CSV table of C-alpha atoms in Angstrom, one decimal:
chain,number,residue,atom,x,y,z
A,1,GLY,CA,4.3,-12.5,26.6
A,2,GLN,CA,0.7,-11.3,27.1
A,3,ASP,CA,-2.0,-10.5,24.7
A,4,ALA,CA,-4.7,-7.9,24.8
A,5,ILE,CA,-7.5,-6.7,22.5
A,6,ILE,CA,-7.3,-3.1,21.1
A,7,GLU,CA,-10.3,-1.1,22.2
A,8,THR,CA,-9.6,2.3,20.6
A,9,ILE,CA,-7.0,4.8,19.6
A,10,ASP,CA,-7.4,7.6,22.0
A,11,SER,CA,-5.6,10.6,20.5
A,12,ASP,CA,-6.6,14.1,19.6
A,13,ASP,CA,-3.8,14.2,17.0
A,14,ILE,CA,-5.6,13.1,13.9
A,15,ALA,CA,-2.4,12.4,12.0
A,16,LEU,CA,-1.0,10.2,14.8
A,17,ARG,CA,-4.3,8.3,15.1
A,18,CYS,CA,-4.5,7.6,11.4
A,19,HIS,CA,-0.8,6.6,11.4
A,20,LEU,CA,-1.5,4.0,14.1
A,21,LEU,CA,-4.5,2.7,12.3
A,22,ASP,CA,-2.5,2.5,9.1
A,23,MET,CA,-0.2,0.1,10.9
A,24,GLY,CA,-3.1,-2.3,11.5
A,25,LEU,CA,-3.8,-1.2,15.1
A,26,THR,CA,-7.6,-1.2,14.6
A,27,PRO,CA,-10.1,-1.9,17.3
A,28,ASN,CA,-10.8,-5.6,18.1
A,29,THR,CA,-7.4,-6.6,16.9
A,30,GLU,CA,-5.4,-8.9,19.2
A,31,ILE,CA,-1.9,-7.7,20.0
A,32,THR,CA,1.0,-9.4,21.8
A,33,LEU,CA,3.7,-7.5,23.8
A,34,ILE,CA,7.0,-9.2,22.8
A,35,LYS,CA,9.6,-7.1,24.5
A,36,LYS,CA,10.7,-3.6,25.6
A,37,ALA,CA,14.0,-1.9,25.1
A,38,PRO,CA,16.2,-1.8,28.3
A,39,LEU,CA,14.9,1.6,29.2
A,40,GLY,CA,11.4,0.7,28.3
A,41,ASP,CA,11.3,2.6,25.0
A,42,PRO,CA,10.5,1.6,22.3
A,43,MET,CA,8.2,-1.5,22.6
A,44,GLU,CA,7.8,-4.4,20.2
A,45,PHE,CA,4.5,-6.0,19.5
A,46,ARG,CA,3.1,-8.7,17.3
A,47,LEU,CA,-0.2,-8.3,15.5
A,48,ARG,CA,-1.8,-9.5,12.2
A,49,GLY,CA,1.2,-11.8,11.6
A,50,TYR,CA,4.0,-9.2,11.8
A,51,GLU,CA,6.2,-7.5,14.3
A,52,LEU,CA,5.8,-3.7,15.0
A,53,THR,CA,8.1,-1.4,17.1
A,54,ILE,CA,6.6,1.8,18.3
A,55,ARG,CA,7.5,4.5,20.8
A,56,LYS,CA,6.1,4.3,24.3
A,57,GLU,CA,4.5,7.7,24.0
A,58,ASN,CA,2.6,6.6,20.9
A,59,ALA,CA,1.7,3.2,22.5
A,60,SER,CA,0.1,5.1,25.4
A,61,LYS,CA,-2.6,6.3,23.0
A,62,ILE,CA,-3.7,2.7,22.4
A,63,LYS,CA,-6.4,1.6,24.8
A,64,ILE,CA,-6.6,-2.1,25.4
A,65,LYS,CA,-8.8,-4.6,27.2
A,66,ASP,CA,-8.9,-8.3,28.1
A,67,ILE,CA,-5.2,-8.7,29.0
A,68,HIS,CA,-4.4,-12.5,29.1
A,69,ASN,CA,-1.6,-15.0,28.7
A,70,THR,CA,-0.7,-15.3,25.0
A,71,ASP,CA,-2.8,-17.6,22.9
A,72,ILE,CA,-1.7,-16.3,19.5
A,73,LYS,CA,-0.4,-19.2,17.5
A,74,PRO,CA,1.8,-18.9,14.3
A,75,ARG,CA,-0.3,-17.8,11.4
A,76,LYS,CA,-2.1,-20.7,9.8
A,77,HIS,CA,-0.6,-21.5,6.5
A,78,TYR,CA,-2.6,-23.5,4.0
A,79,GLY,CA,0.4,-24.7,1.9
A,80,PHE,CA,1.4,-23.4,-1.5
A,81,HIS,CA,-0.7,-24.5,-4.4
A,82,GLU,CA,0.6,-24.6,-8.0
A,83,VAL,CA,-0.1,-21.2,-9.5
A,84,GLU,CA,0.7,-20.6,-13.1
A,85,HIS,CA,3.0,-17.7,-13.8
A,86,ALA,CA,0.8,-15.0,-15.3
A,87,GLN,CA,3.5,-13.4,-17.4
A,88,ILE,CA,2.2,-9.9,-16.7
A,89,GLY,CA,4.4,-7.2,-18.0
A,90,GLU,CA,6.4,-9.5,-20.3
A,91,SER,CA,6.6,-8.8,-24.0
A,92,LYS,CA,6.3,-12.6,-24.6
A,93,GLY,CA,3.3,-12.8,-22.3
A,94,ASN,CA,0.4,-10.3,-22.1
A,95,ASN,CA,2.1,-7.8,-24.4
A,96,LYS,CA,2.8,-10.2,-27.2
A,97,GLY,CA,2.1,-8.6,-30.6
A,98,LYS,CA,1.7,-5.1,-29.0
A,99,GLN,CA,3.6,-2.2,-30.4
A,100,LYS,CA,5.2,0.0,-27.8
A,101,VAL,CA,3.4,3.3,-27.8
A,102,LYS,CA,5.7,5.4,-25.6
A,103,GLU,CA,9.4,6.1,-26.1
A,104,LYS,CA,10.1,8.4,-23.1
A,105,VAL,CA,8.7,7.3,-19.8
A,106,THR,CA,8.8,8.5,-16.2
A,107,PHE,CA,8.6,6.3,-13.1
A,108,ALA,CA,7.7,7.1,-9.5
A,109,LEU,CA,9.7,5.0,-7.0
A,110,ILE,CA,7.6,4.6,-3.9
A,111,GLY,CA,7.8,2.5,-0.8
A,112,ASN,CA,7.9,2.5,3.0
A,113,GLN,CA,10.8,4.0,4.9
A,114,ASN,CA,13.6,1.5,5.4
A,115,SER,CA,12.5,-0.6,2.4
A,116,GLY,CA,15.7,-0.2,0.5
A,117,LYS,CA,14.3,2.5,-1.8
A,118,THR,CA,17.5,4.7,-1.8
A,119,THR,CA,19.7,1.7,-2.5
A,120,LEU,CA,17.5,0.6,-5.4
A,121,PHE,CA,17.5,4.2,-6.8
A,122,ASN,CA,21.2,4.4,-6.7
A,123,LYS,CA,21.7,1.0,-8.3
A,124,LEU,CA,19.2,1.9,-11.2
A,125,THR,CA,20.6,5.3,-11.9
A,126,GLY,CA,24.3,5.2,-11.0
A,127,SER,CA,25.7,8.8,-11.1
A,128,ASN,CA,22.8,10.0,-13.4
A,129,GLN,CA,21.1,11.8,-10.6
A,130,HIS,CA,19.8,15.3,-9.8
A,131,VAL,CA,18.9,16.4,-6.3
A,132,GLY,CA,16.6,19.3,-5.4
A,133,ASN,CA,13.5,20.2,-3.5
A,134,PHE,CA,9.8,19.9,-4.3
A,135,PRO,CA,8.4,23.3,-5.2
A,136,GLY,CA,7.6,25.3,-2.0
A,137,VAL,CA,8.7,22.7,0.5
A,138,THR,CA,12.1,21.6,1.9
A,139,ILE,CA,11.5,17.9,1.1
A,140,GLN,CA,14.2,16.4,-1.1
A,141,LYS,CA,13.3,15.4,-4.6
A,142,THR,CA,15.8,13.1,-6.5
A,143,THR,CA,15.5,12.3,-10.2
A,144,GLY,CA,17.7,10.1,-12.3
A,145,ILE,CA,18.0,8.4,-15.7
A,146,ILE,CA,17.8,4.6,-15.6
A,147,LYS,CA,21.1,3.2,-16.8
A,148,GLN,CA,19.4,0.6,-19.1
A,149,ASP,CA,17.3,3.1,-21.0
A,150,LYS,CA,18.3,6.8,-21.5
A,151,ASN,CA,14.6,7.6,-22.2
A,152,ALA,CA,13.5,6.4,-18.8
A,153,THR,CA,13.5,8.8,-15.9
A,154,ILE,CA,12.9,7.8,-12.3
A,155,VAL,CA,11.7,10.1,-9.4
A,156,ASP,CA,12.5,8.9,-5.9
A,157,LEU,CA,9.6,10.0,-3.8
A,158,PRO,CA,9.6,10.4,0.1
A,159,GLY,CA,9.2,7.1,2.1
A,160,ILE,CA,5.6,6.8,3.2
A,161,TYR,CA,3.3,4.2,4.8
A,162,SER,CA,0.0,5.4,3.3
A,163,LEU,CA,-1.5,7.9,0.7
A,164,SER,CA,-3.5,9.7,3.5
A,165,PRO,CA,-3.1,13.5,3.6
A,166,TYR,CA,-1.7,13.7,7.1
A,167,SER,CA,2.0,14.5,6.5
A,168,ASN,CA,3.8,16.6,4.0
A,169,GLU,CA,5.5,13.5,2.6
A,170,GLU,CA,2.2,11.8,2.0
A,171,ILE,CA,0.6,14.8,0.4
A,172,ILE,CA,3.6,15.4,-1.9
A,173,THR,CA,3.7,11.8,-3.1
A,174,ARG,CA,0.0,11.8,-3.7
A,175,ASP,CA,-0.1,15.1,-5.5
A,176,PHE,CA,2.8,13.9,-7.7
A,177,LEU,CA,0.9,10.8,-8.6
A,178,LEU,CA,-2.4,12.5,-9.3
A,179,ASN,CA,-1.1,15.6,-11.0
A,180,GLU,CA,2.0,14.5,-12.8
A,181,ARG,CA,0.6,11.0,-13.7
A,182,PRO,CA,3.9,9.1,-14.2
A,183,ASP,CA,3.9,6.4,-16.8
A,184,GLY,CA,4.7,3.8,-14.2
A,185,ILE,CA,5.2,3.1,-10.5
A,186,ILE,CA,8.0,1.0,-9.1
A,187,ASN,CA,6.7,0.0,-5.6
A,188,ILE,CA,9.5,-1.4,-3.5
A,189,ILE,CA,8.5,-3.7,-0.7
A,190,ASP,CA,10.5,-5.1,2.3
A,191,ALA,CA,9.8,-8.8,1.8
A,192,THR,CA,10.8,-9.5,5.4
A,193,ASN,CA,7.9,-7.3,6.6
A,194,ILE,CA,5.5,-7.9,3.7
A,195,GLU,CA,2.3,-7.5,5.7
A,196,ARG,CA,3.1,-3.9,6.7
A,197,ASN,CA,4.3,-2.9,3.2
A,198,LEU,CA,1.3,-4.3,1.3
A,199,PHE,CA,-1.0,-1.7,2.9
A,200,LEU,CA,0.5,1.0,0.7
A,201,THR,CA,0.6,-1.3,-2.3
A,202,MET,CA,-3.2,-1.7,-2.2
A,203,GLN,CA,-3.6,2.1,-2.4
A,204,LEU,CA,-1.1,2.5,-5.2
A,205,ILE,CA,-3.0,-0.1,-7.3
A,206,GLU,CA,-6.2,1.9,-6.9
A,207,LEU,CA,-4.6,4.8,-8.7
A,208,ASN,CA,-4.8,2.7,-11.9
A,209,ILE,CA,-1.3,3.5,-13.0
A,210,PRO,CA,1.0,0.8,-14.5
A,211,ILE,CA,2.8,-0.7,-11.5
A,212,VAL,CA,5.5,-3.3,-10.8
A,213,ILE,CA,6.1,-4.6,-7.3
A,214,ALA,CA,9.8,-5.0,-6.4
A,215,LEU,CA,10.0,-7.5,-3.6
A,216,ASN,CA,13.2,-6.4,-2.0
A,217,MET,CA,15.5,-8.2,0.5
A,218,MET,CA,14.5,-11.7,-0.8
A,219,ASP,CA,18.1,-12.8,0.1
A,220,GLU,CA,17.2,-12.2,3.8
A,221,VAL,CA,13.9,-14.1,3.4
A,222,LYS,CA,15.8,-17.1,2.2
A,223,GLU,CA,18.4,-16.8,4.9
A,224,ASN,CA,15.5,-16.8,7.5
A,225,LYS,CA,14.3,-20.1,5.8
A,226,GLU,CA,11.1,-18.4,4.8
A,227,SER,CA,9.4,-18.4,1.4
A,228,ILE,CA,7.0,-16.3,-0.6
A,229,ASP,CA,5.0,-17.6,-3.5
A,230,ILE,CA,5.7,-14.9,-6.2
A,231,ASN,CA,3.2,-16.4,-8.7
A,232,GLY,CA,0.5,-16.4,-6.1
A,233,LEU,CA,1.1,-12.7,-5.3
A,234,GLU,CA,1.2,-11.8,-9.0
A,235,ASP,CA,-2.0,-13.8,-9.6
A,236,THR,CA,-3.8,-12.0,-6.8
A,237,PHE,CA,-2.7,-8.4,-7.6
A,238,LYS,CA,-2.6,-8.9,-11.4
A,239,VAL,CA,0.6,-6.8,-11.6
A,240,PRO,CA,4.2,-8.0,-12.1
A,241,VAL,CA,5.9,-9.0,-8.8
A,242,ILE,CA,9.7,-9.3,-9.1
A,243,PRO,CA,11.9,-10.7,-6.4
A,244,ILE,CA,15.1,-8.6,-5.9
A,245,SER,CA,17.9,-7.8,-3.6
A,246,ALA,CA,18.9,-4.2,-4.3
A,247,TYR,CA,21.9,-4.4,-2.0
A,248,LYS,CA,23.3,-7.5,-3.8
A,249,ASN,CA,22.2,-6.2,-7.3
A,250,GLU,CA,20.0,-9.3,-7.9
A,251,GLY,CA,16.9,-9.3,-10.0
A,252,LEU,CA,17.3,-5.7,-11.2
A,253,ASP,CA,17.5,-6.4,-14.9
A,254,GLU,CA,14.3,-8.4,-14.7
A,255,LEU,CA,12.7,-5.6,-12.7
A,256,ILE,CA,13.6,-2.9,-15.3
A,257,GLU,CA,12.5,-5.1,-18.2
A,258,HIS,CA,9.0,-5.5,-16.7
A,259,ALA,CA,8.8,-1.9,-15.6
A,260,LEU,CA,9.6,-0.6,-19.1
A,261,ASN,CA,7.1,-3.0,-20.7
A,262,ILE,CA,4.2,-2.0,-18.5
A,263,ALA,CA,5.0,1.7,-18.8
A,264,LYS,CA,5.6,1.8,-22.6
A,265,ASN,CA,2.6,-0.3,-23.3
A,266,ASP,CA,0.4,1.5,-20.7
A,267,GLU,CA,-0.4,-1.9,-19.1
A,268,ARG,CA,-2.5,-0.9,-16.1
A,269,PRO,CA,-3.7,-3.1,-13.2
A,270,TYR,CA,-6.9,-4.8,-14.3
A,271,LYS,CA,-8.0,-5.6,-10.7
A,272,LEU,CA,-8.6,-2.7,-8.4
A,273,ASP,CA,-11.0,-4.3,-5.9
A,274,PHE,CA,-9.5,-6.3,-2.9
A,275,CYS,CA,-11.7,-7.7,-0.2
A,276,LYS,CA,-11.4,-10.8,2.0
A,277,SER,CA,-13.2,-13.8,0.5
A,278,ASP,CA,-15.8,-14.1,3.2
A,279,ASN,CA,-18.5,-11.5,3.9
A,280,SER,CA,-16.7,-9.7,6.7
A,281,CYS,CA,-15.9,-6.6,4.6
A,282,ALA,CA,-19.2,-6.6,2.7
A,283,PRO,CA,-20.4,-3.3,4.4
A,284,VAL,CA,-17.2,-1.5,3.3
A,285,HIS,CA,-17.4,-3.1,-0.2
A,286,ARG,CA,-21.0,-1.8,-0.6
A,287,CYS,CA,-20.2,1.6,0.6
A,288,ILE,CA,-17.2,2.1,-1.7
A,289,HIS,CA,-19.0,0.9,-4.8
A,290,SER,CA,-22.1,2.9,-4.1
A,291,ILE,CA,-20.0,6.1,-3.8
A,292,MET,CA,-18.2,5.1,-7.0
A,293,GLU,CA,-21.5,5.2,-8.9
A,294,LEU,CA,-22.3,8.6,-7.4
A,295,ILE,CA,-19.0,10.4,-8.1
A,296,GLU,CA,-17.9,8.7,-11.3
A,297,ASN,CA,-18.6,11.7,-13.6
A,298,HIS,CA,-17.0,14.1,-11.2
A,299,ALA,CA,-13.8,12.0,-10.8
A,300,GLN,CA,-13.5,11.6,-14.6
A,301,GLN,CA,-13.8,15.4,-15.1
A,302,ILE,CA,-10.8,16.1,-12.9
A,303,ASN,CA,-8.9,12.9,-13.9
A,304,ILE,CA,-8.8,11.2,-10.5
A,305,PRO,CA,-9.3,7.4,-10.5
A,306,VAL,CA,-12.8,6.8,-9.3
A,307,ARG,CA,-11.9,3.8,-7.1
A,308,PHE,CA,-9.2,5.8,-5.4
A,309,ALA,CA,-11.4,8.8,-4.9
A,310,SER,CA,-14.3,6.7,-3.5
A,311,THR,CA,-12.0,5.0,-1.0
A,312,LYS,CA,-10.5,8.3,0.2
A,313,ILE,CA,-13.9,9.9,0.6
A,314,THR,CA,-15.0,6.9,2.6
A,315,GLU,CA,-12.0,7.4,4.8
A,316,GLY,CA,-12.9,11.1,5.4
A,317,ASP,CA,-10.4,12.7,3.0
A,318,SER,CA,-11.5,16.3,2.8
A,319,LEU,CA,-9.0,17.3,0.1
A,320,ILE,CA,-10.3,14.7,-2.4
A,321,LEU,CA,-13.9,15.6,-1.5
A,322,GLU,CA,-13.3,19.3,-2.1
A,323,LYS,CA,-11.7,18.6,-5.5
A,324,LEU,CA,-14.8,16.6,-6.7
A,325,GLU,CA,-17.1,19.7,-6.2
A,326,LEU,CA,-20.1,17.6,-5.2
A,327,ASP,CA,-23.5,19.2,-4.6
A,328,GLU,CA,-25.3,19.2,-1.3
A,329,ASN,CA,-27.5,16.2,-2.1
A,330,GLU,CA,-24.6,14.1,-3.3
A,331,ILE,CA,-22.7,14.8,-0.1
A,332,LYS,CA,-25.8,14.0,2.0
A,333,THR,CA,-26.1,10.7,0.2
A,334,ILE,CA,-22.5,9.9,0.8
A,335,ASN,CA,-22.7,10.7,4.5
A,336,HIS,CA,-25.7,8.4,4.7
A,337,LEU,CA,-23.8,5.5,3.0
A,338,ILE,CA,-20.9,5.9,5.3
A,339,THR,CA,-23.1,6.0,8.4
A,340,GLU,CA,-24.7,2.7,7.3
A,341,MET,CA,-21.2,1.2,6.9
A,342,THR,CA,-19.9,2.3,10.3
A,343,ASN,CA,-23.1,1.1,12.0
A,344,GLU,CA,-22.5,-2.4,10.5
A,345,THR,CA,-18.7,-2.5,11.1
A,346,GLU,CA,-18.9,-0.9,14.5
A,347,LEU,CA,-15.7,1.0,13.5
A,348,ASP,CA,-15.3,4.6,12.5
A,349,ARG,CA,-14.9,5.3,8.7
A,350,TYR,CA,-11.1,5.4,8.7
A,351,ALA,CA,-10.7,2.3,10.8
A,352,SER,CA,-13.2,0.5,8.6
A,353,ILE,CA,-11.0,0.9,5.6
A,354,CYS,CA,-7.8,0.0,7.4
A,355,ASP,CA,-9.4,-3.1,8.8
A,356,MET,CA,-10.7,-4.1,5.4
A,357,ARG,CA,-7.2,-3.8,3.9
A,358,TYR,CA,-5.4,-5.7,6.6
A,359,SER,CA,-8.0,-8.5,6.7
A,360,PHE,CA,-7.3,-9.0,3.0
A,361,ILE,CA,-3.5,-8.9,3.6
A,362,GLU,CA,-3.8,-11.4,6.4
A,363,GLU,CA,-5.7,-13.8,4.2
A,364,LEU,CA,-3.3,-13.3,1.3
A,365,CYS,CA,-0.2,-14.0,3.5
A,366,SER,CA,-1.7,-17.1,4.9
A,367,LYS,CA,-1.8,-18.5,1.4
A,368,TYR,CA,1.4,-17.2,-0.1
A,369,VAL,CA,3.9,-16.2,2.7
């Protein structure tokens, strides 16, 4: 029942530190302790409008200050406004008059752990599945043929929370997306925990691959007497957003219809830049765009989306930086831009990006969730 302000993540384990930041636990964020399990582990917190359960050992890495009686109120909601349905990914909408250019398509099915990904995969493919391992690693790779279209293959990728290179699952998923370049992405989201799930969605959109968002567990949202403005989300992200319940087999026909349309017509996201409407993320915005101008030719030569590459470089992703083969002067300029950003945000480079994304998600959810 008490609040505190996060001061820093104090861990020598880079992967753990980044994982905690990926969950929105950035410095200066207010966090509420809701409860502990009977034996004290795990612990449940509320932050940024959503609930998070973490192990006591990991929680011990989070330094806090200013402990006080809770003053966090329910997230301010501005009330839904009438948003016209964008008809993205519909043959009768944006694709009207277009001739489908691809007959055979491959989808990557991507989402957080426990988002209903396996259930959705099984519903879409039935018994048309093949299970194996990714080359060189013992992480399961499952492929299947979508029942509604024998020319559509779907690859079930490991459940992840981010596209950062700090776990085998994240690296495998990212390499598949960058190297195999699937024709489309089906991003499954747990609608009951939308804030946490949208963090990955923002990174997937930056890849500039046709994508459809499957908003799963909408039946639970309704049972909880909650609501999500689908048109508002679709208008913000400029990609199809389809409400479904994979377990109850609801909305799956509409999901596949939109997925096939965007993949066969190569209908990519036409908005890749997401920042909060005020100037709070201006330093991050300037840094990302300045680096984009600097690396654009390098990124094009190795077929990596420039926005994605710039964001990852800003975070400190050495694997992407190595692939771009920048010269010494370019790296020096990039380091200068990042130093300017961190001086303004008063956060390190990785935390600056995480805070930018979660600030946008908080504002989005205050309008549409």
